[in-house]
mmCIF file of C-alpha atoms in Angstrom:
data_model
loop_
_atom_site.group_PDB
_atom_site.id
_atom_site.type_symbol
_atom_site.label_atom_id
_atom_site.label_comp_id
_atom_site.label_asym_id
_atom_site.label_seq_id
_atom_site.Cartn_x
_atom_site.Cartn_y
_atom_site.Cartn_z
ATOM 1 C CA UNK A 1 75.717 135.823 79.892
ATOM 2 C CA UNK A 2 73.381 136.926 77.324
ATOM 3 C CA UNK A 3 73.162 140.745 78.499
ATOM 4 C CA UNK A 4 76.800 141.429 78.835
ATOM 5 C CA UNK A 5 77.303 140.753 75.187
ATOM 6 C CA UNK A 6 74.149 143.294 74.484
ATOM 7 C CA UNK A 7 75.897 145.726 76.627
ATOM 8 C CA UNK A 8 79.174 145.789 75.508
ATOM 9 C CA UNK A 9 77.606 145.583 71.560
ATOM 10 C CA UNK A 10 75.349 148.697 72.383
ATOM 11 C CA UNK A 11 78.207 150.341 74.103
ATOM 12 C CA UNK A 12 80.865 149.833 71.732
ATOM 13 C CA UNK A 13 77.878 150.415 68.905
ATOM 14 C CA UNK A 14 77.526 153.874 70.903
ATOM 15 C CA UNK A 15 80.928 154.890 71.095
ATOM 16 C CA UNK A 16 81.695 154.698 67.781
ATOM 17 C CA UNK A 17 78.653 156.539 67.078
ATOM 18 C CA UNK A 18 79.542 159.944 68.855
ATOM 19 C CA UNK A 19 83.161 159.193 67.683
ATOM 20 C CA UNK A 20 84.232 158.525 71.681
ATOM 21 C CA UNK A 21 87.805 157.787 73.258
ATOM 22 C CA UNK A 22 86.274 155.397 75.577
ATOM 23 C CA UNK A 23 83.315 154.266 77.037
ATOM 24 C CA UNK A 24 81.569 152.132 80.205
ATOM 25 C CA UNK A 25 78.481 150.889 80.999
ATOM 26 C CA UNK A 26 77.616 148.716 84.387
ATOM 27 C CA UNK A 27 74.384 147.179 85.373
ATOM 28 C CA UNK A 28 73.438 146.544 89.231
ATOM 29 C CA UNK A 29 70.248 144.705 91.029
ATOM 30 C CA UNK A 30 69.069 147.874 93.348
ATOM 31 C CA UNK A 31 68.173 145.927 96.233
ATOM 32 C CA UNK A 32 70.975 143.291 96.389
ATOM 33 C CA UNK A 33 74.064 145.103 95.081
ATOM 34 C CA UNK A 34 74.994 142.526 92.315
ATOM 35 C CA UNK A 35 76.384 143.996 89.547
ATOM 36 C CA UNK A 36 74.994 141.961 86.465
ATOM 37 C CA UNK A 37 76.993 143.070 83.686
ATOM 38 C CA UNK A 38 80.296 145.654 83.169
ATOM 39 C CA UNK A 39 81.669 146.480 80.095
ATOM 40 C CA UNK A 40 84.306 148.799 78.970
ATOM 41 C CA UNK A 41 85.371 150.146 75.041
ATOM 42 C CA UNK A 42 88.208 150.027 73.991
ATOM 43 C CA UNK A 43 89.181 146.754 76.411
ATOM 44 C CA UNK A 44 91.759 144.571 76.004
ATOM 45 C CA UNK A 45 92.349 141.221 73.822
ATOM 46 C CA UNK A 46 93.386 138.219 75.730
ATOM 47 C CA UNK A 47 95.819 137.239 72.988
ATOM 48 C CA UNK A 48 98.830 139.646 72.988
ATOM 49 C CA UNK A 49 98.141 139.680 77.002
ATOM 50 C CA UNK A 50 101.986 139.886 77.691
ATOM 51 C CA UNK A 51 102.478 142.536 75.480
ATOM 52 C CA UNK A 52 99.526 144.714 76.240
ATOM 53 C CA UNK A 53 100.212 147.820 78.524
ATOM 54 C CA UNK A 54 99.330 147.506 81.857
ATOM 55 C CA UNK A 55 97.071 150.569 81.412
ATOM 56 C CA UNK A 56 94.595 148.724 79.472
ATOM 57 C CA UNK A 57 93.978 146.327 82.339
ATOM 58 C CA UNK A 58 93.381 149.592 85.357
ATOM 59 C CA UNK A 59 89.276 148.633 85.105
ATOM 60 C CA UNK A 60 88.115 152.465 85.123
ATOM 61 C CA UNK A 61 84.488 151.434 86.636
ATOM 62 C CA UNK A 62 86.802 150.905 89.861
ATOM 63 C CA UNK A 63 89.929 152.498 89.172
ATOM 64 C CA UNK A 64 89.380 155.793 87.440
ATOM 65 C CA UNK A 65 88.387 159.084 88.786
ATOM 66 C CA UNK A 66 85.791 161.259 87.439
ATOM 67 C CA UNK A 67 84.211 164.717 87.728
ATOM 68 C CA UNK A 68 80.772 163.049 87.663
ATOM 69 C CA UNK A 69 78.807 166.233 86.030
ATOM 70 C CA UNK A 70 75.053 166.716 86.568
ATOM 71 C CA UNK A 71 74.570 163.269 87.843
ATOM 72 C CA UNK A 72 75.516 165.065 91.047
ATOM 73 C CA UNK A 73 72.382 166.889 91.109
ATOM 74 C CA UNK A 74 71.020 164.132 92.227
ATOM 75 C CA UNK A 75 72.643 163.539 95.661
ATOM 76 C CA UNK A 76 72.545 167.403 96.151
ATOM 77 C CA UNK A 77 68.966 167.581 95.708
ATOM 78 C CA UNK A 78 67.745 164.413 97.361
ATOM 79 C CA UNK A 79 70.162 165.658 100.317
ATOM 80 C CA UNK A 80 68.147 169.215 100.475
ATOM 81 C CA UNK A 81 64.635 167.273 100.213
ATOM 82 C CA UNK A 82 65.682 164.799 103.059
ATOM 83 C CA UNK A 83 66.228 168.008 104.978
ATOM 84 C CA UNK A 84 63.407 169.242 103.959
ATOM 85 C CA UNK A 85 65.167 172.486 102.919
ATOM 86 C CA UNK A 86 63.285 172.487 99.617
ATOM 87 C CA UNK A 87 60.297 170.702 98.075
ATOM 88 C CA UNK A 88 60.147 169.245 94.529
ATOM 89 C CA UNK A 89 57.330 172.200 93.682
ATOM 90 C CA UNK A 90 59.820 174.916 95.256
ATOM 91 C CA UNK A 91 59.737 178.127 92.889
ATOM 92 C CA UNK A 92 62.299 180.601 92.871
ATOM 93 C CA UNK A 93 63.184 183.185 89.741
ATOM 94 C CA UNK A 94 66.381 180.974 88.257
ATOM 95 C CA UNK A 95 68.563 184.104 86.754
ATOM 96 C CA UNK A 96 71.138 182.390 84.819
ATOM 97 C CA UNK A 97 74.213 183.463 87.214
ATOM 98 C CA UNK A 98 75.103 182.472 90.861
ATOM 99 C CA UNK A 99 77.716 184.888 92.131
ATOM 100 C CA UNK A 100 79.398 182.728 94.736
ATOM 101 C CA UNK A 101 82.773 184.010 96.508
ATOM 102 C CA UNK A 102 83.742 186.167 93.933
ATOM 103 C CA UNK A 103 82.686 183.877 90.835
ATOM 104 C CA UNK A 104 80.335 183.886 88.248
ATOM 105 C CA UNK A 105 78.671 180.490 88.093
ATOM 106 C CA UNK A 106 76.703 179.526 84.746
ATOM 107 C CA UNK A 107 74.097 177.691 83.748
ATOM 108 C CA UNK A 108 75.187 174.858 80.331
ATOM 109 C CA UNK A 109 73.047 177.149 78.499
ATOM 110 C CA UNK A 110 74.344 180.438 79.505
ATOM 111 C CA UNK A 111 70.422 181.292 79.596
ATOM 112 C CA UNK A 112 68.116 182.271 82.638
ATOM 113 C CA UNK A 113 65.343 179.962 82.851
ATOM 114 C CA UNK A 114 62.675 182.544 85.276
ATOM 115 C CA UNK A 115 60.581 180.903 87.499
ATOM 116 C CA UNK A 116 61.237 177.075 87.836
ATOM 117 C CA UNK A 117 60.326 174.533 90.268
ATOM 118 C CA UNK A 118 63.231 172.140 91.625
ATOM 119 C CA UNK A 119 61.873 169.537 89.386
ATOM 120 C CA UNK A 120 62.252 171.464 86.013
ATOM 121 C CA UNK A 121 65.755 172.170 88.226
ATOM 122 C CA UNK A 122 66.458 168.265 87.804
ATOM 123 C CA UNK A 123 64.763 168.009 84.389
ATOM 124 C CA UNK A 124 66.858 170.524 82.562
ATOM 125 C CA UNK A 125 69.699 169.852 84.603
ATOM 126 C CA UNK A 126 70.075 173.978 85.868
ATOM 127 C CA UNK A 127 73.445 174.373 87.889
ATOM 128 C CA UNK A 128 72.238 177.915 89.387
ATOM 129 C CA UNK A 129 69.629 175.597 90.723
ATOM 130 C CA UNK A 130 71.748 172.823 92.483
ATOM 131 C CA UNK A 131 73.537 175.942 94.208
ATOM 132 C CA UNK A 132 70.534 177.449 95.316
ATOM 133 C CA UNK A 133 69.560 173.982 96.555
ATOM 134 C CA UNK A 134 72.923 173.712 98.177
ATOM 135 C CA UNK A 135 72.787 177.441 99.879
ATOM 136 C CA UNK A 136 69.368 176.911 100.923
ATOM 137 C CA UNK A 137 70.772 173.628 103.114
ATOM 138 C CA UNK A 138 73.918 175.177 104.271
ATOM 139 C CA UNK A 139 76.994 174.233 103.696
ATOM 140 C CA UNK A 140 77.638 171.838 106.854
ATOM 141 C CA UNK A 141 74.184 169.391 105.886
ATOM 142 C CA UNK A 142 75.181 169.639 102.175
ATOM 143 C CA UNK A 143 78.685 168.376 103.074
ATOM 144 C CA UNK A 144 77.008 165.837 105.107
ATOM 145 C CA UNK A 145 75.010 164.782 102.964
ATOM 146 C CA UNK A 146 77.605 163.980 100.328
ATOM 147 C CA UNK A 147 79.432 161.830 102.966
ATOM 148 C CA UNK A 148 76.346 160.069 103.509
ATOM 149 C CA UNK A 149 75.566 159.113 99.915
ATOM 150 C CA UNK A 150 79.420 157.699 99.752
ATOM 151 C CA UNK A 151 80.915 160.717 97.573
ATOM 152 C CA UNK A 152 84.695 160.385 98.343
ATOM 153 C CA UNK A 153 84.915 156.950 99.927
ATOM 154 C CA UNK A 154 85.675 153.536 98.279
ATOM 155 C CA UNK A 155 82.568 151.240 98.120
ATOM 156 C CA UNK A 156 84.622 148.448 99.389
ATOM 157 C CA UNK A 157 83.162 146.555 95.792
ATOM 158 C CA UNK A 158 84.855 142.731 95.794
ATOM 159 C CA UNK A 159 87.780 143.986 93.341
ATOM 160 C CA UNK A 160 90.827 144.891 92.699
ATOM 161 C CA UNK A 161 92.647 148.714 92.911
ATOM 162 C CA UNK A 162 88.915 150.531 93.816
ATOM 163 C CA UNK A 163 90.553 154.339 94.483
ATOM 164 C CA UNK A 164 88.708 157.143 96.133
ATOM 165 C CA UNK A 165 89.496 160.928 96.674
ATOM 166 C CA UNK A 166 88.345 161.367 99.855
ATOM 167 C CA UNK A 167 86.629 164.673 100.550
ATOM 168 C CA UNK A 168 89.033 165.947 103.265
ATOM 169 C CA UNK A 169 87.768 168.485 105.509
ATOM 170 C CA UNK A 170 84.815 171.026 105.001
ATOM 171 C CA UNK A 171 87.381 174.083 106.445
ATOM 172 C CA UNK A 172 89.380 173.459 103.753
ATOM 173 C CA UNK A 173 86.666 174.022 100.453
ATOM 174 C CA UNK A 174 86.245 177.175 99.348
ATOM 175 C CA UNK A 175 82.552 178.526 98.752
ATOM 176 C CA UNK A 176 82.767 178.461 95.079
ATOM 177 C CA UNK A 177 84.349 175.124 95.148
ATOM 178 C CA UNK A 178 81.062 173.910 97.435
ATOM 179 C CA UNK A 179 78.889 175.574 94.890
ATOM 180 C CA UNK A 180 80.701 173.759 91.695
ATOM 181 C CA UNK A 181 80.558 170.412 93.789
ATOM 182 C CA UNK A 182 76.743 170.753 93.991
ATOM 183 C CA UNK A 183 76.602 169.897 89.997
ATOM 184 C CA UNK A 184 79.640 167.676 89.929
ATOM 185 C CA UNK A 185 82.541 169.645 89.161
ATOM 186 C CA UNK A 186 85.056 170.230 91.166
ATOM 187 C CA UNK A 187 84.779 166.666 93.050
ATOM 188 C CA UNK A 188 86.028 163.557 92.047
ATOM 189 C CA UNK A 189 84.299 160.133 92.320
ATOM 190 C CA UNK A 190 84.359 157.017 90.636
ATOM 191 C CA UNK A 191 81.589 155.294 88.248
ATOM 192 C CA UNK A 192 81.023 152.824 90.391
ATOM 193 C CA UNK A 193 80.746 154.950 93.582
ATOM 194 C CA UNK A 194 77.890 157.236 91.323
ATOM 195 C CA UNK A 195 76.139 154.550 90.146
ATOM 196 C CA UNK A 196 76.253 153.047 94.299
ATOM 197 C CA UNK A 197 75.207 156.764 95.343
ATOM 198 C CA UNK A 198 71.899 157.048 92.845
ATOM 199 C CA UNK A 199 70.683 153.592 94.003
ATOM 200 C CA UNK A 200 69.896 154.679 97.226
ATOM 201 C CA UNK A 201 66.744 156.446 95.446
ATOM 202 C CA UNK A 202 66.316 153.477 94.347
ATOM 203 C CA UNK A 203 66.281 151.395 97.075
ATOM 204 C CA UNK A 204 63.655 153.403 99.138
ATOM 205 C CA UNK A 205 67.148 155.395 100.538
ATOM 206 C CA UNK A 206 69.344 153.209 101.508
ATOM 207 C CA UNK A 207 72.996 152.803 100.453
ATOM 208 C CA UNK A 208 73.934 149.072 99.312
ATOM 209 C CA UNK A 209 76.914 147.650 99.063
ATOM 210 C CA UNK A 210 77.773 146.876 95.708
ATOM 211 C CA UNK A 211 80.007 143.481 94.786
ATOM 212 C CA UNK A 212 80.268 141.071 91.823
ATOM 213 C CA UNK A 213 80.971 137.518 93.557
ATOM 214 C CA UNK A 214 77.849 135.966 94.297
ATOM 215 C CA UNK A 215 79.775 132.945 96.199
ATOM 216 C CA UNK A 216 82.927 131.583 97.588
ATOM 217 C CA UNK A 217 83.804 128.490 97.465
ATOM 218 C CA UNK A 218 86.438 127.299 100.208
ATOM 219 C CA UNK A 219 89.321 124.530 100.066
ATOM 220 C CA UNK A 220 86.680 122.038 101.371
ATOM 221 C CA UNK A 221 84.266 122.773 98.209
ATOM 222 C CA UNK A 222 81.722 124.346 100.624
ATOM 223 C CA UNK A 223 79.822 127.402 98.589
ATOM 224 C CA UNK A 224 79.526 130.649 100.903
ATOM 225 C CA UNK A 225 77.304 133.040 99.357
ATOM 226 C CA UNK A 226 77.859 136.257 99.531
ATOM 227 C CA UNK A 227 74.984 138.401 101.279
ATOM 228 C CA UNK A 228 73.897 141.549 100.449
ATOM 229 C CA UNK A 229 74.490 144.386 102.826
ATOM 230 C CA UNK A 230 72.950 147.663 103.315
ATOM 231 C CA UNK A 231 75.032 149.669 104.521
ATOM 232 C CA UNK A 232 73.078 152.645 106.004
ATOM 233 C CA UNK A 233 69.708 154.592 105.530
ATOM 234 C CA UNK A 234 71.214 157.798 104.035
ATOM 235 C CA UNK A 235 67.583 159.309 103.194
ATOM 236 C CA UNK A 236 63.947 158.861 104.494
ATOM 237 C CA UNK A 237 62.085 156.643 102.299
ATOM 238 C CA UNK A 238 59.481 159.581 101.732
ATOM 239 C CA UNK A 239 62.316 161.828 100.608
ATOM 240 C CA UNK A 240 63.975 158.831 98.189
ATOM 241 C CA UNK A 241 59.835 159.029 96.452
ATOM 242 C CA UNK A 242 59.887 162.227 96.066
ATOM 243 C CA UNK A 243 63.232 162.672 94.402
ATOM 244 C CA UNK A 244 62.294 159.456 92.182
ATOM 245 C CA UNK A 245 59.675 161.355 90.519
ATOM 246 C CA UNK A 246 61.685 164.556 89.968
ATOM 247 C CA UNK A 247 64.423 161.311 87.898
ATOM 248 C CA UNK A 248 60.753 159.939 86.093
ATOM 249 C CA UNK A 249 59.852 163.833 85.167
ATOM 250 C CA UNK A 250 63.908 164.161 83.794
ATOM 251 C CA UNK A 251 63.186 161.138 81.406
ATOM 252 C CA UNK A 252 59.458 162.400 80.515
ATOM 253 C CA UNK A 253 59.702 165.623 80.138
ATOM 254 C CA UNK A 254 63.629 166.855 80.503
ATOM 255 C CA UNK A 255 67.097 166.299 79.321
ATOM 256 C CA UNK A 256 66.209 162.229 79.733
ATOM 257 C CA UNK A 257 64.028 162.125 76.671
ATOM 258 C CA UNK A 258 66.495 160.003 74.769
ATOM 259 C CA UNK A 259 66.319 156.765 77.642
ATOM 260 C CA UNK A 260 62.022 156.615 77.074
ATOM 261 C CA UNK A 261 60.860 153.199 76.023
ATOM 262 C CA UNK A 262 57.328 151.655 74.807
ATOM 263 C CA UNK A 263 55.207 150.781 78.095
ATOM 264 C CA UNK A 264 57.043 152.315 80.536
ATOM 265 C CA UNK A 265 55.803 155.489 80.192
ATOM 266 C CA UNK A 266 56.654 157.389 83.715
ATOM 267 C CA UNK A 267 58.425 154.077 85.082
ATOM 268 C CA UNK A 268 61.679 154.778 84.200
ATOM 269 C CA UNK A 269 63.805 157.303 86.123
ATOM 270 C CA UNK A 270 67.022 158.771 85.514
ATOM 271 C CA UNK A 271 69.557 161.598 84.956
ATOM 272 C CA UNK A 272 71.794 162.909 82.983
ATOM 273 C CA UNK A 273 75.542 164.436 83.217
ATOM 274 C CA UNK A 274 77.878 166.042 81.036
ATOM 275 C CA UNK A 275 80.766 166.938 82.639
ATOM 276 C CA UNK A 276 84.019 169.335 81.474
ATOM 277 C CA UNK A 277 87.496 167.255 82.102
ATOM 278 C CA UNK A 278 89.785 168.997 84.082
ATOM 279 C CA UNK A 279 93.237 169.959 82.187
ATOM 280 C CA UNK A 280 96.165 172.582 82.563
ATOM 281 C CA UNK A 281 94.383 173.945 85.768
ATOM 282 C CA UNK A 282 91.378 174.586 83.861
ATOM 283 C CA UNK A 283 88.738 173.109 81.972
ATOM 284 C CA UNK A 284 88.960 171.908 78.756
ATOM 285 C CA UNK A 285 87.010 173.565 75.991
ATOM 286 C CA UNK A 286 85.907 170.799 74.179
ATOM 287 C CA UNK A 287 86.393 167.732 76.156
ATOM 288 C CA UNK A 288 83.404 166.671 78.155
ATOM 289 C CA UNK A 289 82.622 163.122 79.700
ATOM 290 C CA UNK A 290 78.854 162.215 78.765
ATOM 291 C CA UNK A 291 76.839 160.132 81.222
ATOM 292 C CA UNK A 292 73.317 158.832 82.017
ATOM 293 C CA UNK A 293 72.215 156.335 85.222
ATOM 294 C CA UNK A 294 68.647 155.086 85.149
ATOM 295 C CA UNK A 295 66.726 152.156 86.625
ATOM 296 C CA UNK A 296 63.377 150.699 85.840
ATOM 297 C CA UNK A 297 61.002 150.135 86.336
ATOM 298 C CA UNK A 298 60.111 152.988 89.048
ATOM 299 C CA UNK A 299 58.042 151.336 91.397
ATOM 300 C CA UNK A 300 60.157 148.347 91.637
ATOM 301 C CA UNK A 301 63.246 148.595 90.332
ATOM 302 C CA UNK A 302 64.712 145.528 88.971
ATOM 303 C CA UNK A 303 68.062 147.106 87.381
ATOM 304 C CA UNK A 304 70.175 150.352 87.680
ATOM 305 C CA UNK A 305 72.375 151.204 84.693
ATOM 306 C CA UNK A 306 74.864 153.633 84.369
ATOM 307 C CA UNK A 307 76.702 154.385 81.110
ATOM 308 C CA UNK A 308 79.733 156.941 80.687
ATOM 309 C CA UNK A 309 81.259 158.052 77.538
ATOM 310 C CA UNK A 310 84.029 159.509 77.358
ATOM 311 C CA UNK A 311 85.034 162.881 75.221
ATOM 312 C CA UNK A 312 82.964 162.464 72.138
ATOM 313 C CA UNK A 313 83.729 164.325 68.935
ATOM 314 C CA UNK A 314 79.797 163.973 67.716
ATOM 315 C CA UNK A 315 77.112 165.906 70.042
ATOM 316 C CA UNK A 316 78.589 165.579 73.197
ATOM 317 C CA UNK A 317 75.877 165.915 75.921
ATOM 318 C CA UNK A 318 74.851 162.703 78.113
ATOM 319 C CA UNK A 319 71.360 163.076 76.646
ATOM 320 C CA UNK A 320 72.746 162.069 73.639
ATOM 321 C CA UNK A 321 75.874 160.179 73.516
ATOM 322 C CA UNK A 322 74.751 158.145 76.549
ATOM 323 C CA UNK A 323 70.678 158.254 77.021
ATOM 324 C CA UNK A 324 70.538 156.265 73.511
ATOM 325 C CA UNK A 325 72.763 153.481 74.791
ATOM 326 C CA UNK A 326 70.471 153.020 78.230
ATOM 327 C CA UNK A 327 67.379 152.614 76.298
ATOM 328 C CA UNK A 328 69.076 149.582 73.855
ATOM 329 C CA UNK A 329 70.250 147.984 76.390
ATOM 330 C CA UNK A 330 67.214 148.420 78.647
ATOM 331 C CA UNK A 331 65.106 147.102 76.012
ATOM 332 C CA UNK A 332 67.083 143.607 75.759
ATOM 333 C CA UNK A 333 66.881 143.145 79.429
ATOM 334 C CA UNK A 334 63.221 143.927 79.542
ATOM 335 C CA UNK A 335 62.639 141.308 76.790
ATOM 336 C CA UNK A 336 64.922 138.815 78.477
ATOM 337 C CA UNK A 337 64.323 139.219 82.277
ATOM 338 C CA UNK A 338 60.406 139.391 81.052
ATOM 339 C CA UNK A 339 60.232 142.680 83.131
ATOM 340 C CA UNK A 340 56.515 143.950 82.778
ATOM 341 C CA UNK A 341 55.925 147.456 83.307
#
């Protein structure tokens, strides 16, 4: 398949780049669930298979845990406009700090921004604004909400060793902890359960199941195709819009900038995450996990692409390490699927 040797040469091309331990990158039809093309640097060479650590085979699309980052943002907000607890023009004076049970809560920047809307919220990916989202929801419809969008349960994807780390019960989170979880810290997912979780804004709001076999073929030689499922309607179609173009403004105007391409000018939406890596009970200073989804083109989507890079040494937010790799590879498919804006 043509585009799974673009993907893993743009990956691997970007990982060397930002001087990366590892990276992913996985493609997905929106509508249908079939995932198109996974790839994974450093992987493993067929040759020595015997000798090769077992490690190197765990697929960590499936198998790995995360702290997904700013990606988060996503669910959190699209959860708060479903609910109509904010609006993508809501202003509010963004002060830099959230004080929540006891902690201090940052923004990346360590700046106040003033008066934003939720958009510029999404677009320069503000955590004191994903906990004011979060607060201005309540706790119970933000936990909710996460359920809803799959955070913490396995997709059920058609392979092997998918793990989850399932949420466990609201009583038991602290209020800080519910505040870091509204940007993606604190919480642990998989890639594949992320990418699942932004393609219900995608798909008008509803949460496919995602799977890689597009048929079985039985003892008898009879093909059974596989049929796409939807699994529920997690948001209102109106409410999956509206946080769409809050993901085109990220890409136009925010942290996106890097994913833009010729002719699609405000058709492609996305997000970006860079999130810390847990270690030693804290966070680690310099370690960070760099990620971008996006899918194009907005008004009807034929792919959703999420790439993940893992603790770069060179610039080390998703806009950069991750953004750059979306946009090569999105420009080979457009050329070879013939997608026109």
């Amino acid at each position: 398949v043509t585009h799974r040797g673009v993907a893993e040469r743009a990956l691997a091309a970007g990982v060397q780049k930002s001087q990366a331990e590892s990276g992913s990158l996985m493609i997905m039809v929106p509508n249908t669930g079939r995932i198109v093309a996974w790839a994974d640097v450093p992987t493993y060479t067929a040759t020595p298979f015997a000798s090769t650590p077992t490690s190197a085979f765990i697929d960590p699309l499936v198998s790995s845990l995360y702290e997904p980052g700013s990606v988060m943002k996503v669910v959190t907000l699209a959860g708060a406009l479903d609910d109509h607890a904010i609006t993508p023009d809501y202003r509010f004076n963004e002060t830099g700090t959230a004080v929540v049970g006891g902690f201090a809560i940052h923004n990346w920047d360590n700046r106040a921004h003033g008066m934003v809307t939720m958009t510029q919220v999404l677009e320069n990916s503000l955590n004191v604004g994903a906990i004011r989202a979060e607060q201005m929801e309540g706790t119970d419809r933000f936990f909710q909400y996460l359920r809803q969008f799959g955070i913490g349960a396995a997709t059920g994807v058609d392979l092997a060793a998918e793990t989850a780390a399932p949420l466990g019960d609201l009583a038991r989170w602290k209020a800080s902890e519910l505040a870091t979880a509204s940007f993606g810290q604190g919480v642990d997912a998989t890639p594949i359960e992320m990418l699942t979780a932004v393609n219900t804004i995608a798909t008008g709001g509803k949460l496919v199941w995602p799977h890689v076999v597009d048929a079985v073929i039985d003892g008898q030689g009879v093909s059974h195709p596989v049929h796409p499922r939807v699994l529920r309607q997690v948001i209102t179609p109106h409410a999956a819009q509206q946080m769409q173009q809050m993901m085109v403004s990220v890409v136009e105007h925010g942290s996106g900038f890097a994913a833009r391409i010729d002719g699609f000018k405000n058709l492609i939406a996305g997000k970006t995450g860079t999130a810390s890596i847990p270690e030693n009970g804290g966070y680690s200073k310099q370690d960070t996990i760099g990620s971008f989804v996006g899918y194009l083109p907005a008004d009807h989507p034929k792919f959703i692409m999420m790439v993940i890079v893992r603790k770069p040494k060179v610039l080390f937010e998703g806009a950069y390490v991750a953004a750059p790799i979306f946009k090569t590879v999105a420009s080979a498919l457009i050329t070879q699927w013939q997608i026109a804006p």
